[in-house]
Amino acid sequence: MYYFYVISNARKCSITLQRRTVAPEPAAEPPSLDRSAVEREPVDLEEEEELPLKYGAKHVIMLFVPVTLCMVVVVATIKSVSFYTEKNGQQLIYTPFTEDTDTVGERLLNSVLNTIIMISVIVVMTIFLVVLYKYRCYKFIHGWLILSSLMMLFWFSFMYLGEVFKTYNLAMDYPTVAMIIWNFGVVGMICIHWKGPLQLQQAYLIAISALMALVFIKYLPEWSAWVILGAISVYDLVAVLCPKGPLRMLVETAQERNEPIFPALIYSSAMIWMVGMANPARHAEPTNQDTGSSDEEAHRSEGSALARDWVEPETQVSSGMNRSYSTEDDLDEEDRGVKLGLGDFIFYSVLVGKAAATGGDWNTTLACFVAILIGLCLTLLLLAIFKKALPALPISITFGLVFYFSTDNLVRPFMDNLAAHQFYI
Amino acid sequence: MNLERLPNEEKLTLCRKYYFGNVYNVCVWGFAFLPFLWLVNVVWFFKEAFVKPTYTEQLQIKTYVKCSGLGFLLWVAVLTTWITIFQHFRAEWGEVGDYLSFTIPLGIP
């Protein structure tokens, strides 16, 4: 029996959009800028109003690409490598109840029980993490995250590589594999936890999310997976929006301390300054265009809810935690990009992957994919309206589930019948 | 820290130091069997080293990029040779070949 010793943290994505007021120009600015500052003021007001929309559309696209990539990787793997769809009775310790039962009722009961166990593990881990964060046990958190990303980058990718080679019937020797995994892992650790080119970092985060999603797809029993997906969205909703929810507390604590909200475990798109800054000149341009205007930042702070995946690559946990930002402006400059929690990537991919694995039909897979993207759009829209931390899972997962079940049970037989009778509409 | 708030000269110096230190560390670690790291180094700093207008530390960055590039090419040569040898002679090596194999293809000797 295969046990995963790892305790994972599933990241819930919450999205925040905060509006900051125009920052006063510091006195140290050279005189030439002062004049332009005055001139910029009337323009600022107009730009302020336009900004949410401009910001929203561009950043929606910036999020679509990585989410799509992750899902594409997962679906491609599921369709080609049969390992991840084989069920050989192994299950994670978090879902102890088997689904090979005699009656439907028992199966349902078992899946519900599995879900309850899983969600409680997640809740406990989240609360643990929030408590650690509150009491500033940064070293512990950092160590934990490093361990989890180590595991992800080395062990899971080793497994993945092995399965891919077996599928394509290639011979491979240990020294070469060792070199490949060693390189992949070490550069990944460097990129994620230290400094590295932004695109490489993003690629690694996507890779890790995909790996984790594949693990989930393999080891979660059928019905439990769907119930868990539903339950996690509800949990996300509760945890982020309720006043005493752990994720909300996390967000608020980080805001009080003026720290970026768990920069680790977040996928950040383009414009981060601190770690992973590949080309400061390039990044300077967008900010120059917005100088003087209200610094809008879209924070997707995610609640680190914990579930099985602890491997969420914590991107810049060390840099994030160790820097305490003195002014709000620092944060604004840094978080100009859009961030989405890795847990969201993972669960979106799990949904689409499961649809690909069990549905077997491209209609279903595509429908789920479209549903998730629509959900993401809507969530971002809500973010622009409400301007505070929002969970990203509920809407997308709900749409995804609805689309999956309806396509599987209604659309597919319909299309099959039409095709069988050669009736084209 | 917020680079934008620094006056230009300081920002430039800091930037250079950052990159300089970065390049140095990364380059040295490459010696630990990490051609991929060298490749990343080359790709990432290529623009800095060769395309941008000259500045003081650029010469050192250039050296490091060149070294990394050479190291990477060397490793590629070594690995390609080894892989070719292994794939070709795997069957003939018998037991040793199997011992070295991570995956053994089915249906082919």
Coordinates of C-alpha atoms in Angstrom, one line a residue:
Chain A
M1 CA 0.0 0.0 0.0
Y2 CA 1.2 3.3 -0.9
Y3 CA 1.0 6.0 1.6
F4 CA 1.7 9.5 1.0
Y5 CA 3.3 10.8 4.1
V6 CA 2.9 14.3 2.9
I7 CA 0.3 16.5 4.3
S8 CA -0.6 18.8 1.7
N9 CA -2.0 22.2 1.6
A10 CA -4.5 22.9 -1.0
R11 CA -4.6 26.4 -1.8
K12 CA -7.8 28.2 -2.0
C13 CA -7.7 31.1 -4.2
S14 CA -9.1 34.2 -3.0
I15 CA -9.0 37.3 -5.0
T16 CA -8.5 40.7 -3.7
L17 CA -8.5 43.9 -5.4
Q18 CA -7.6 46.9 -3.4
R19 CA -7.8 50.4 -4.4
R20 CA -5.1 52.6 -3.0
T21 CA -5.3 56.3 -3.0
V22 CA -2.9 58.4 -4.9
A23 CA 0.5 58.2 -3.2
P24 CA 2.0 61.5 -2.2
E25 CA 5.2 62.2 -4.0
P26 CA 8.2 61.8 -1.7
A27 CA 10.3 64.8 -1.0
A28 CA 13.4 63.2 -2.4
E29 CA 12.0 63.3 -6.0
P30 CA 14.0 65.5 -8.3
P31 CA 12.3 68.8 -9.1
S32 CA 11.6 67.9 -12.7
L33 CA 9.0 65.3 -11.6
D34 CA 7.1 67.7 -9.4
R35 CA 5.8 69.7 -12.2
S36 CA 4.6 66.6 -14.0
A37 CA 3.0 65.4 -10.7
V38 CA 0.8 68.5 -10.7
E39 CA -0.1 68.0 -14.3
R40 CA -0.8 64.4 -13.7
E41 CA -3.4 65.1 -11.0
P42 CA -6.5 65.9 -13.2
V43 CA -5.6 63.0 -15.4
D44 CA -5.5 60.7 -12.4
L45 CA -9.1 61.0 -11.6
E46 CA -10.1 59.9 -15.1
E47 CA -7.6 57.1 -15.0
E48 CA -8.8 56.0 -11.7
E49 CA -12.2 55.4 -13.0
E50 CA -11.0 53.7 -16.1
L51 CA -8.4 51.5 -14.4
P52 CA -10.6 48.8 -13.0
L53 CA -11.9 47.9 -16.4
K54 CA -8.6 48.2 -18.1
Y55 CA -6.9 46.2 -15.4
G56 CA -9.5 43.6 -15.4
A57 CA -9.5 42.6 -19.0
K58 CA -5.8 42.4 -19.4
H59 CA -5.4 40.4 -16.2
V60 CA -8.1 38.0 -17.0
I61 CA -6.2 37.1 -20.1
M62 CA -3.0 36.8 -18.0
L63 CA -4.7 34.3 -15.9
F64 CA -6.3 32.4 -18.7
V65 CA -3.0 31.3 -20.1
P66 CA -1.6 29.6 -17.1
V67 CA -4.8 27.9 -16.1
T68 CA -5.3 26.7 -19.7
L69 CA -1.8 25.4 -19.8
C70 CA -2.1 23.5 -16.6
M71 CA -5.4 21.9 -17.7
V72 CA -3.9 21.1 -21.1
V73 CA -1.0 19.3 -19.5
V74 CA -3.2 17.4 -17.2
V75 CA -5.6 16.3 -19.9
A76 CA -2.8 15.4 -22.3
T77 CA -1.2 13.2 -19.7
I78 CA -4.5 11.6 -18.7
K79 CA -5.3 10.8 -22.3
S80 CA -1.9 9.4 -23.2
V81 CA -0.4 7.9 -20.0
S82 CA -2.7 5.2 -18.7
F83 CA -1.0 5.1 -15.3
Y84 CA -3.0 8.0 -14.0
T85 CA -6.3 6.4 -14.9
E86 CA -5.6 2.9 -13.6
K87 CA -7.3 2.2 -10.4
N88 CA -5.6 -0.6 -8.5
G89 CA -7.2 -0.1 -5.2
Q90 CA -4.6 2.2 -3.8
Q91 CA -5.9 5.2 -2.0
L92 CA -4.6 7.9 0.0
I93 CA -4.8 7.7 3.8
Y94 CA -7.1 10.7 3.7
T95 CA -9.8 8.8 1.9
P96 CA -9.9 5.5 3.7
F97 CA -13.3 4.4 2.7
T98 CA -13.3 2.3 -0.4
E99 CA -15.8 2.7 -3.2
D100 CA -15.9 -1.0 -4.2
T101 CA -19.1 -1.5 -2.3
D102 CA -22.1 -3.6 -3.1
T103 CA -24.8 -1.1 -3.1
V104 CA -25.1 2.4 -4.4
G105 CA -26.1 3.7 -1.0
E106 CA -23.0 2.4 0.6
R107 CA -20.9 3.9 -2.1
L108 CA -22.5 7.2 -1.6
L109 CA -22.1 7.0 2.1
N110 CA -18.4 6.1 1.8
S111 CA -17.7 9.0 -0.6
V112 CA -19.4 11.4 1.8
L113 CA -17.4 10.1 4.7
N114 CA -14.2 10.4 2.6
T115 CA -15.1 14.0 1.9
I116 CA -15.7 14.8 5.5
I117 CA -12.3 13.4 6.5
M118 CA -10.6 15.2 3.7
I119 CA -12.2 18.5 4.4
S120 CA -11.5 18.3 8.1
V121 CA -7.8 17.6 7.3
I122 CA -7.9 20.7 5.1
V123 CA -9.5 22.8 7.8
V124 CA -7.1 21.7 10.4
M125 CA -4.1 22.4 8.2
T126 CA -5.4 25.8 7.3
I127 CA -6.0 26.7 10.9
F128 CA -2.6 25.4 11.8
L129 CA -1.0 27.5 9.1
V130 CA -2.9 30.6 10.1
V131 CA -1.9 30.1 13.7
L132 CA 1.7 29.7 12.6
Y133 CA 1.5 32.8 10.5
K134 CA -0.1 34.8 13.3
Y135 CA 2.7 33.9 15.7
R136 CA 5.3 34.6 13.1
C137 CA 6.8 31.2 12.9
Y138 CA 8.1 32.0 9.5
K139 CA 11.0 29.6 9.7
F140 CA 8.7 26.7 10.3
I141 CA 6.4 27.6 7.5
H142 CA 9.3 28.2 5.2
G143 CA 10.9 24.8 6.1
W144 CA 7.6 23.1 5.5
L145 CA 7.1 24.6 2.2
I146 CA 10.6 23.8 1.1
L147 CA 10.1 20.2 2.1
S148 CA 6.9 20.0 0.2
S149 CA 8.3 21.5 -3.0
L150 CA 11.3 19.2 -2.7
M151 CA 9.0 16.3 -2.7
M152 CA 7.0 17.6 -5.6
L153 CA 9.9 18.5 -7.7
F154 CA 11.8 15.3 -7.2
W155 CA 9.6 12.4 -6.3
F156 CA 6.5 13.2 -8.3
S157 CA 8.3 14.2 -11.4
F158 CA 10.4 11.1 -11.2
M159 CA 7.3 9.0 -11.1
Y160 CA 5.8 11.0 -13.9
L161 CA 8.9 10.7 -16.1
G162 CA 9.0 6.9 -15.5
E163 CA 5.4 6.5 -16.5
V164 CA 5.8 8.6 -19.7
F165 CA 8.8 6.5 -20.7
K166 CA 6.9 3.3 -20.1
T167 CA 4.0 4.6 -22.1
Y168 CA 6.1 5.4 -25.1
N169 CA 8.2 2.3 -24.6
L170 CA 11.6 4.0 -24.5
A171 CA 14.7 2.7 -22.9
M172 CA 16.2 4.9 -20.4
D173 CA 19.1 4.5 -18.1
Y174 CA 19.5 5.5 -14.5
P175 CA 22.3 8.0 -14.9
T176 CA 20.5 10.0 -17.5
V177 CA 17.3 10.0 -15.5
A178 CA 19.2 11.0 -12.5
M179 CA 20.7 13.9 -14.3
I180 CA 17.3 15.0 -15.7
I181 CA 15.5 14.9 -12.4
W182 CA 18.4 16.5 -10.5
N183 CA 18.5 19.4 -12.9
F184 CA 14.8 19.8 -13.0
G185 CA 14.5 19.7 -9.3
V186 CA 17.4 21.9 -8.3
V187 CA 16.6 24.6 -10.9
G188 CA 13.0 24.4 -9.8
M189 CA 13.9 24.9 -6.1
I190 CA 16.2 27.8 -7.0
C191 CA 13.5 29.4 -9.2
I192 CA 10.7 29.0 -6.8
H193 CA 12.4 29.7 -3.5
W194 CA 15.1 32.1 -4.5
K195 CA 15.4 34.1 -7.7
G196 CA 14.9 33.2 -11.2
P197 CA 13.5 34.3 -14.5
L198 CA 9.8 35.0 -14.2
Q199 CA 8.6 32.8 -17.0
L200 CA 10.6 29.9 -15.7
Q201 CA 9.1 30.3 -12.3
Q202 CA 5.6 30.4 -13.7
A203 CA 6.4 27.3 -15.8
Y204 CA 7.5 25.5 -12.7
L205 CA 4.4 26.5 -10.8
I206 CA 2.2 25.2 -13.6
A207 CA 4.2 22.0 -13.7
I208 CA 3.9 21.4 -10.0
S209 CA 0.2 22.2 -10.1
A210 CA -0.3 19.7 -12.9
L211 CA 1.7 17.0 -11.1
M212 CA -0.4 17.5 -8.0
A213 CA -3.6 17.4 -9.9
L214 CA -2.5 14.2 -11.6
V215 CA -1.8 12.6 -8.2
F216 CA -5.2 13.6 -7.0
I217 CA -6.9 12.2 -10.1
K218 CA -5.1 8.9 -9.7
Y219 CA -5.7 8.4 -6.0
L220 CA -9.1 9.8 -5.4
P221 CA -11.9 7.4 -5.9
E222 CA -14.6 8.4 -8.4
W223 CA -17.5 9.6 -6.4
S224 CA -15.3 11.0 -3.6
A225 CA -13.6 13.2 -6.1
W226 CA -16.8 14.9 -7.2
V227 CA -18.1 15.3 -3.7
I228 CA -14.8 16.6 -2.5
L229 CA -14.7 19.2 -5.3
G230 CA -18.1 20.4 -4.3
A231 CA -17.3 20.5 -0.6
I232 CA -14.0 22.4 -1.2
S233 CA -15.8 25.1 -3.1
V234 CA -18.2 25.5 -0.2
Y235 CA -15.3 25.5 2.2
D236 CA -13.5 28.1 0.2
L237 CA -16.6 30.3 0.2
V238 CA -17.0 30.0 3.9
A239 CA -13.3 30.4 4.8
V240 CA -12.8 33.5 2.7
L241 CA -16.0 35.3 3.3
C242 CA -17.0 34.6 6.9
P243 CA -15.6 37.0 9.4
K244 CA -13.9 34.2 11.4
G245 CA -12.8 32.2 8.4
P246 CA -9.2 31.2 8.5
L247 CA -8.4 32.5 5.1
R248 CA -9.9 35.8 5.8
M249 CA -8.0 36.1 9.0
L250 CA -4.8 35.3 7.1
V251 CA -5.6 38.0 4.6
E252 CA -6.3 40.5 7.3
T253 CA -3.2 39.6 9.3
A254 CA -1.0 40.1 6.3
Q255 CA -2.6 43.4 5.5
E256 CA -2.2 44.6 9.1
R257 CA 1.5 43.7 8.9
N258 CA 1.7 45.3 5.5
E259 CA 3.2 42.1 4.1
P260 CA 2.3 40.5 0.9
I261 CA -0.2 37.9 1.6
F262 CA 1.7 34.6 1.4
P263 CA 3.5 35.3 -1.8
A264 CA 4.4 31.6 -1.8
L265 CA 1.8 29.3 -3.0
I266 CA 0.7 31.9 -5.4
Y267 CA 1.1 32.1 -9.1
S268 CA 1.9 35.6 -10.0
S269 CA 1.8 36.8 -13.5
A270 CA 4.0 39.4 -15.1
M271 CA 4.7 42.3 -12.9
I272 CA 6.4 41.3 -9.8
W273 CA 9.4 43.3 -8.8
M274 CA 11.0 41.5 -5.9
V275 CA 12.0 38.0 -6.6
G276 CA 12.2 36.6 -10.1
M277 CA 12.6 40.0 -11.6
A278 CA 14.1 39.2 -15.0
N279 CA 14.2 42.5 -16.6
P280 CA 13.6 45.6 -14.5
A281 CA 13.6 47.9 -17.5
R282 CA 10.8 46.0 -19.1
H283 CA 8.7 46.0 -16.0
A284 CA 9.4 49.6 -15.4
E285 CA 7.4 50.6 -18.5
P286 CA 3.9 49.6 -17.3
T287 CA 4.4 51.3 -14.0
N288 CA 5.7 54.4 -15.6
Q289 CA 2.5 54.7 -17.5
D290 CA 0.5 54.5 -14.4
T291 CA 2.6 56.8 -12.3
G292 CA 0.6 59.1 -10.2
S293 CA -2.6 57.3 -10.7
S294 CA -4.1 55.3 -8.0
D295 CA -2.2 52.2 -7.5
E296 CA -4.5 49.4 -8.0
E297 CA -3.4 46.1 -7.0
A298 CA -5.0 42.9 -7.6
H299 CA -4.1 40.6 -4.9
R300 CA -5.1 37.2 -5.2
S301 CA -4.3 36.1 -1.9
E302 CA -5.1 32.7 -1.4
G303 CA -6.0 31.1 1.6
S304 CA -3.8 28.3 2.1
A305 CA -6.2 25.7 2.8
L306 CA -4.5 22.5 3.4
A307 CA -5.4 19.4 1.9
R308 CA -3.2 16.9 0.4
D309 CA -1.1 19.0 -1.6
W310 CA 1.6 20.5 0.4
V311 CA 3.6 20.9 -2.5
E312 CA 2.3 24.0 -3.6
P313 CA 5.4 25.7 -4.5
E314 CA 5.7 28.6 -2.3
T315 CA 7.1 31.0 -4.6
Q316 CA 8.7 33.7 -2.7
V317 CA 7.9 32.8 0.8
S318 CA 11.3 33.8 2.2
S319 CA 11.5 37.1 0.4
G320 CA 7.9 37.8 1.1
M321 CA 8.0 37.1 4.8
N322 CA 11.3 38.6 5.5
R323 CA 10.6 41.9 4.0
S324 CA 8.2 44.1 5.9
Y325 CA 7.0 46.7 3.7
S326 CA 7.1 50.1 5.2
T327 CA 4.9 51.9 2.8
E328 CA 1.8 50.8 1.0
D329 CA 3.4 52.0 -2.2
D330 CA 5.9 49.2 -2.1
L331 CA 3.2 46.7 -2.1
D332 CA 1.4 48.5 -4.9
E333 CA 4.4 48.4 -7.1
E334 CA 5.0 44.8 -6.3
D335 CA 1.6 43.4 -6.7
R336 CA 0.6 45.0 -9.9
G337 CA 0.2 41.7 -11.5
V338 CA -2.5 39.2 -11.0
K339 CA -2.1 36.4 -8.6
L340 CA -4.0 33.2 -8.4
G341 CA -3.5 30.6 -5.7
L342 CA -2.0 27.3 -6.7
G343 CA -4.8 25.3 -5.1
D344 CA -7.1 26.8 -7.6
F345 CA -5.0 25.6 -10.4
I346 CA -4.9 22.2 -8.9
F347 CA -8.6 21.9 -8.4
Y348 CA -9.5 23.3 -11.8
S349 CA -7.2 20.7 -13.3
V350 CA -8.6 18.0 -11.2
L351 CA -12.1 18.7 -12.4
V352 CA -11.1 18.8 -16.1
G353 CA -8.8 15.8 -15.7
K354 CA -11.5 13.8 -14.1
A355 CA -13.9 14.8 -16.8
A356 CA -11.3 13.6 -19.4
A357 CA -10.6 10.4 -17.5
T358 CA -14.1 9.2 -16.8
G359 CA -16.2 11.0 -19.4
G360 CA -13.9 9.7 -22.1
D361 CA -15.5 12.1 -24.5
W362 CA -14.0 15.3 -25.7
N363 CA -17.3 17.1 -25.5
T364 CA -17.4 16.7 -21.7
T365 CA -13.8 17.8 -21.3
L366 CA -14.2 20.9 -23.4
A367 CA -17.4 21.8 -21.7
C368 CA -15.8 21.6 -18.3
F369 CA -12.9 23.6 -19.6
V370 CA -15.1 26.4 -20.9
A371 CA -17.1 26.3 -17.7
I372 CA -14.1 26.9 -15.6
L373 CA -12.9 29.7 -17.7
I374 CA -16.3 31.4 -17.6
G375 CA -16.3 30.9 -13.8
L376 CA -12.9 32.6 -13.6
C377 CA -14.1 35.5 -15.7
L378 CA -17.1 36.0 -13.4
T379 CA -15.0 35.8 -10.3
L380 CA -12.7 38.4 -11.7
L381 CA -15.6 40.6 -12.5
L382 CA -16.9 40.2 -9.0
L383 CA -13.5 41.1 -7.8
A384 CA -13.6 44.3 -9.7
I385 CA -16.9 45.1 -8.2
F386 CA -16.4 44.1 -4.6
K387 CA -12.7 44.9 -4.3
K388 CA -11.9 42.5 -1.5
A389 CA -10.7 39.0 -1.1
L390 CA -12.8 36.6 -2.9
P391 CA -12.7 32.8 -3.3
A392 CA -12.0 31.7 -6.8
L393 CA -13.1 28.1 -6.5
P394 CA -16.9 28.2 -5.9
I395 CA -18.1 29.8 -9.1
S396 CA -15.8 27.9 -11.5
I397 CA -16.2 24.6 -9.7
T398 CA -20.0 24.9 -9.6
F399 CA -20.1 25.7 -13.3
G400 CA -17.7 22.9 -14.0
L401 CA -19.7 20.3 -12.1
V402 CA -23.0 21.4 -13.6
F403 CA -21.5 21.3 -17.1
Y404 CA -19.9 18.0 -16.5
F405 CA -23.0 16.2 -15.2
S406 CA -25.3 17.7 -17.7
T407 CA -23.0 17.1 -20.7
D408 CA -22.3 13.6 -19.6
N409 CA -25.9 12.6 -19.0
L410 CA -27.8 14.8 -21.4
V411 CA -25.7 16.2 -24.2
R412 CA -23.6 13.1 -24.9
P413 CA -26.4 10.6 -25.4
F414 CA -28.2 13.2 -27.5
M415 CA -25.2 13.8 -29.7
D416 CA -24.5 10.0 -30.0
N417 CA -28.1 9.4 -31.1
L418 CA -28.0 12.2 -33.6
A419 CA -24.7 10.8 -35.0
A420 CA -26.1 7.3 -35.1
H421 CA -29.1 8.4 -37.0
Q422 CA -27.0 10.6 -39.2
F423 CA -29.1 13.6 -38.3
Y424 CA -27.1 16.8 -38.4
I425 CA -28.3 20.0 -36.8
Chain B
M1 CA 12.4 47.1 -1.6
N2 CA 11.0 49.5 -4.0
L3 CA 13.4 50.2 -6.7
E4 CA 11.4 52.9 -8.2
R5 CA 11.8 55.2 -5.3
L6 CA 15.6 55.2 -5.5
P7 CA 17.4 57.8 -7.6
N8 CA 18.6 56.5 -10.8
E9 CA 22.2 56.1 -10.1
E10 CA 21.6 54.1 -6.9
K11 CA 19.1 52.0 -8.7
L12 CA 21.5 51.2 -11.4
T13 CA 24.2 50.2 -9.0
L14 CA 21.9 48.1 -7.0
C15 CA 20.6 46.4 -10.1
R16 CA 24.0 45.7 -11.2
K17 CA 25.1 44.2 -7.9
Y18 CA 22.0 42.1 -7.8
Y19 CA 22.6 40.8 -11.2
F20 CA 26.3 40.4 -10.6
G21 CA 25.8 38.5 -7.4
N22 CA 23.1 36.5 -9.0
V23 CA 25.2 35.6 -12.0
Y24 CA 28.1 34.6 -9.9
N25 CA 26.2 32.3 -7.6
V26 CA 24.3 30.7 -10.3
C27 CA 27.4 30.1 -12.4
V28 CA 29.3 28.5 -9.6
W29 CA 26.5 26.1 -8.6
G30 CA 26.4 25.0 -12.2
F31 CA 29.5 22.9 -11.4
A32 CA 27.4 20.6 -9.4
F33 CA 26.2 18.7 -12.4
L34 CA 23.7 21.3 -13.4
P35 CA 23.9 22.1 -17.1
F36 CA 20.3 23.2 -17.0
L37 CA 21.2 25.9 -14.5
W38 CA 23.9 27.1 -16.9
L39 CA 21.5 27.2 -19.7
V40 CA 19.1 29.3 -17.7
N41 CA 21.9 31.6 -16.9
V42 CA 22.9 32.0 -20.5
V43 CA 19.3 32.6 -21.7
W44 CA 18.4 34.9 -18.9
F45 CA 21.5 37.1 -19.0
F46 CA 22.1 37.0 -22.7
K47 CA 20.4 40.4 -23.2
E48 CA 22.1 41.9 -20.3
A49 CA 25.5 40.8 -21.5
F50 CA 25.4 41.3 -25.2
V51 CA 22.5 43.4 -26.3
K52 CA 22.4 46.2 -23.7
P53 CA 24.6 49.3 -24.0
T54 CA 27.8 48.9 -22.1
Y55 CA 28.1 49.5 -18.4
T56 CA 30.8 48.7 -15.9
E57 CA 29.9 45.3 -14.7
Q58 CA 28.9 44.1 -18.1
L59 CA 32.3 42.7 -18.8
Q60 CA 32.1 40.4 -15.9
I61 CA 28.6 39.4 -16.7
K62 CA 29.7 38.6 -20.2
T63 CA 32.5 36.4 -18.9
Y64 CA 30.1 34.5 -16.8
V65 CA 27.6 34.1 -19.6
K66 CA 30.3 32.8 -21.9
C67 CA 31.6 30.4 -19.2
S68 CA 28.1 29.1 -18.6
G69 CA 27.5 28.7 -22.3
L70 CA 30.7 26.7 -22.7
G71 CA 29.9 24.6 -19.7
F72 CA 26.5 23.9 -21.0
L73 CA 27.7 22.9 -24.4
L74 CA 30.3 20.6 -22.9
W75 CA 27.7 18.9 -20.8
V76 CA 25.4 18.5 -23.8
A77 CA 28.2 16.8 -25.7
V78 CA 28.9 14.4 -22.8
L79 CA 25.3 13.6 -22.3
T80 CA 24.6 13.1 -26.0
T81 CA 27.6 10.7 -26.3
W82 CA 26.5 8.7 -23.3
I83 CA 22.9 8.5 -24.4
T84 CA 23.9 7.4 -27.9
I85 CA 26.3 4.7 -26.5
F86 CA 23.7 3.5 -24.1
Q87 CA 20.8 3.2 -26.6
H88 CA 23.0 1.5 -29.1
F89 CA 24.7 -1.0 -26.9
R90 CA 22.1 -1.6 -24.3
A91 CA 21.0 -5.0 -25.7
E92 CA 24.6 -6.2 -26.1
W93 CA 25.6 -5.4 -22.6
G94 CA 23.3 -7.9 -21.2
E95 CA 23.2 -7.8 -17.5
V96 CA 25.0 -4.5 -17.1
G97 CA 22.5 -3.0 -19.6
D98 CA 19.6 -4.1 -17.5
Y99 CA 21.1 -3.0 -14.3
L100 CA 21.6 0.5 -15.7
S101 CA 18.1 0.7 -17.2
F102 CA 15.4 2.7 -15.6
T103 CA 12.8 1.5 -18.0
I104 CA 13.2 -1.4 -20.3
P105 CA 11.1 -1.4 -23.5
L106 CA 8.8 -4.3 -24.0
G107 CA 9.0 -6.3 -27.2
I108 CA 12.4 -5.1 -28.2
P109 CA 15.6 -6.9 -27.2

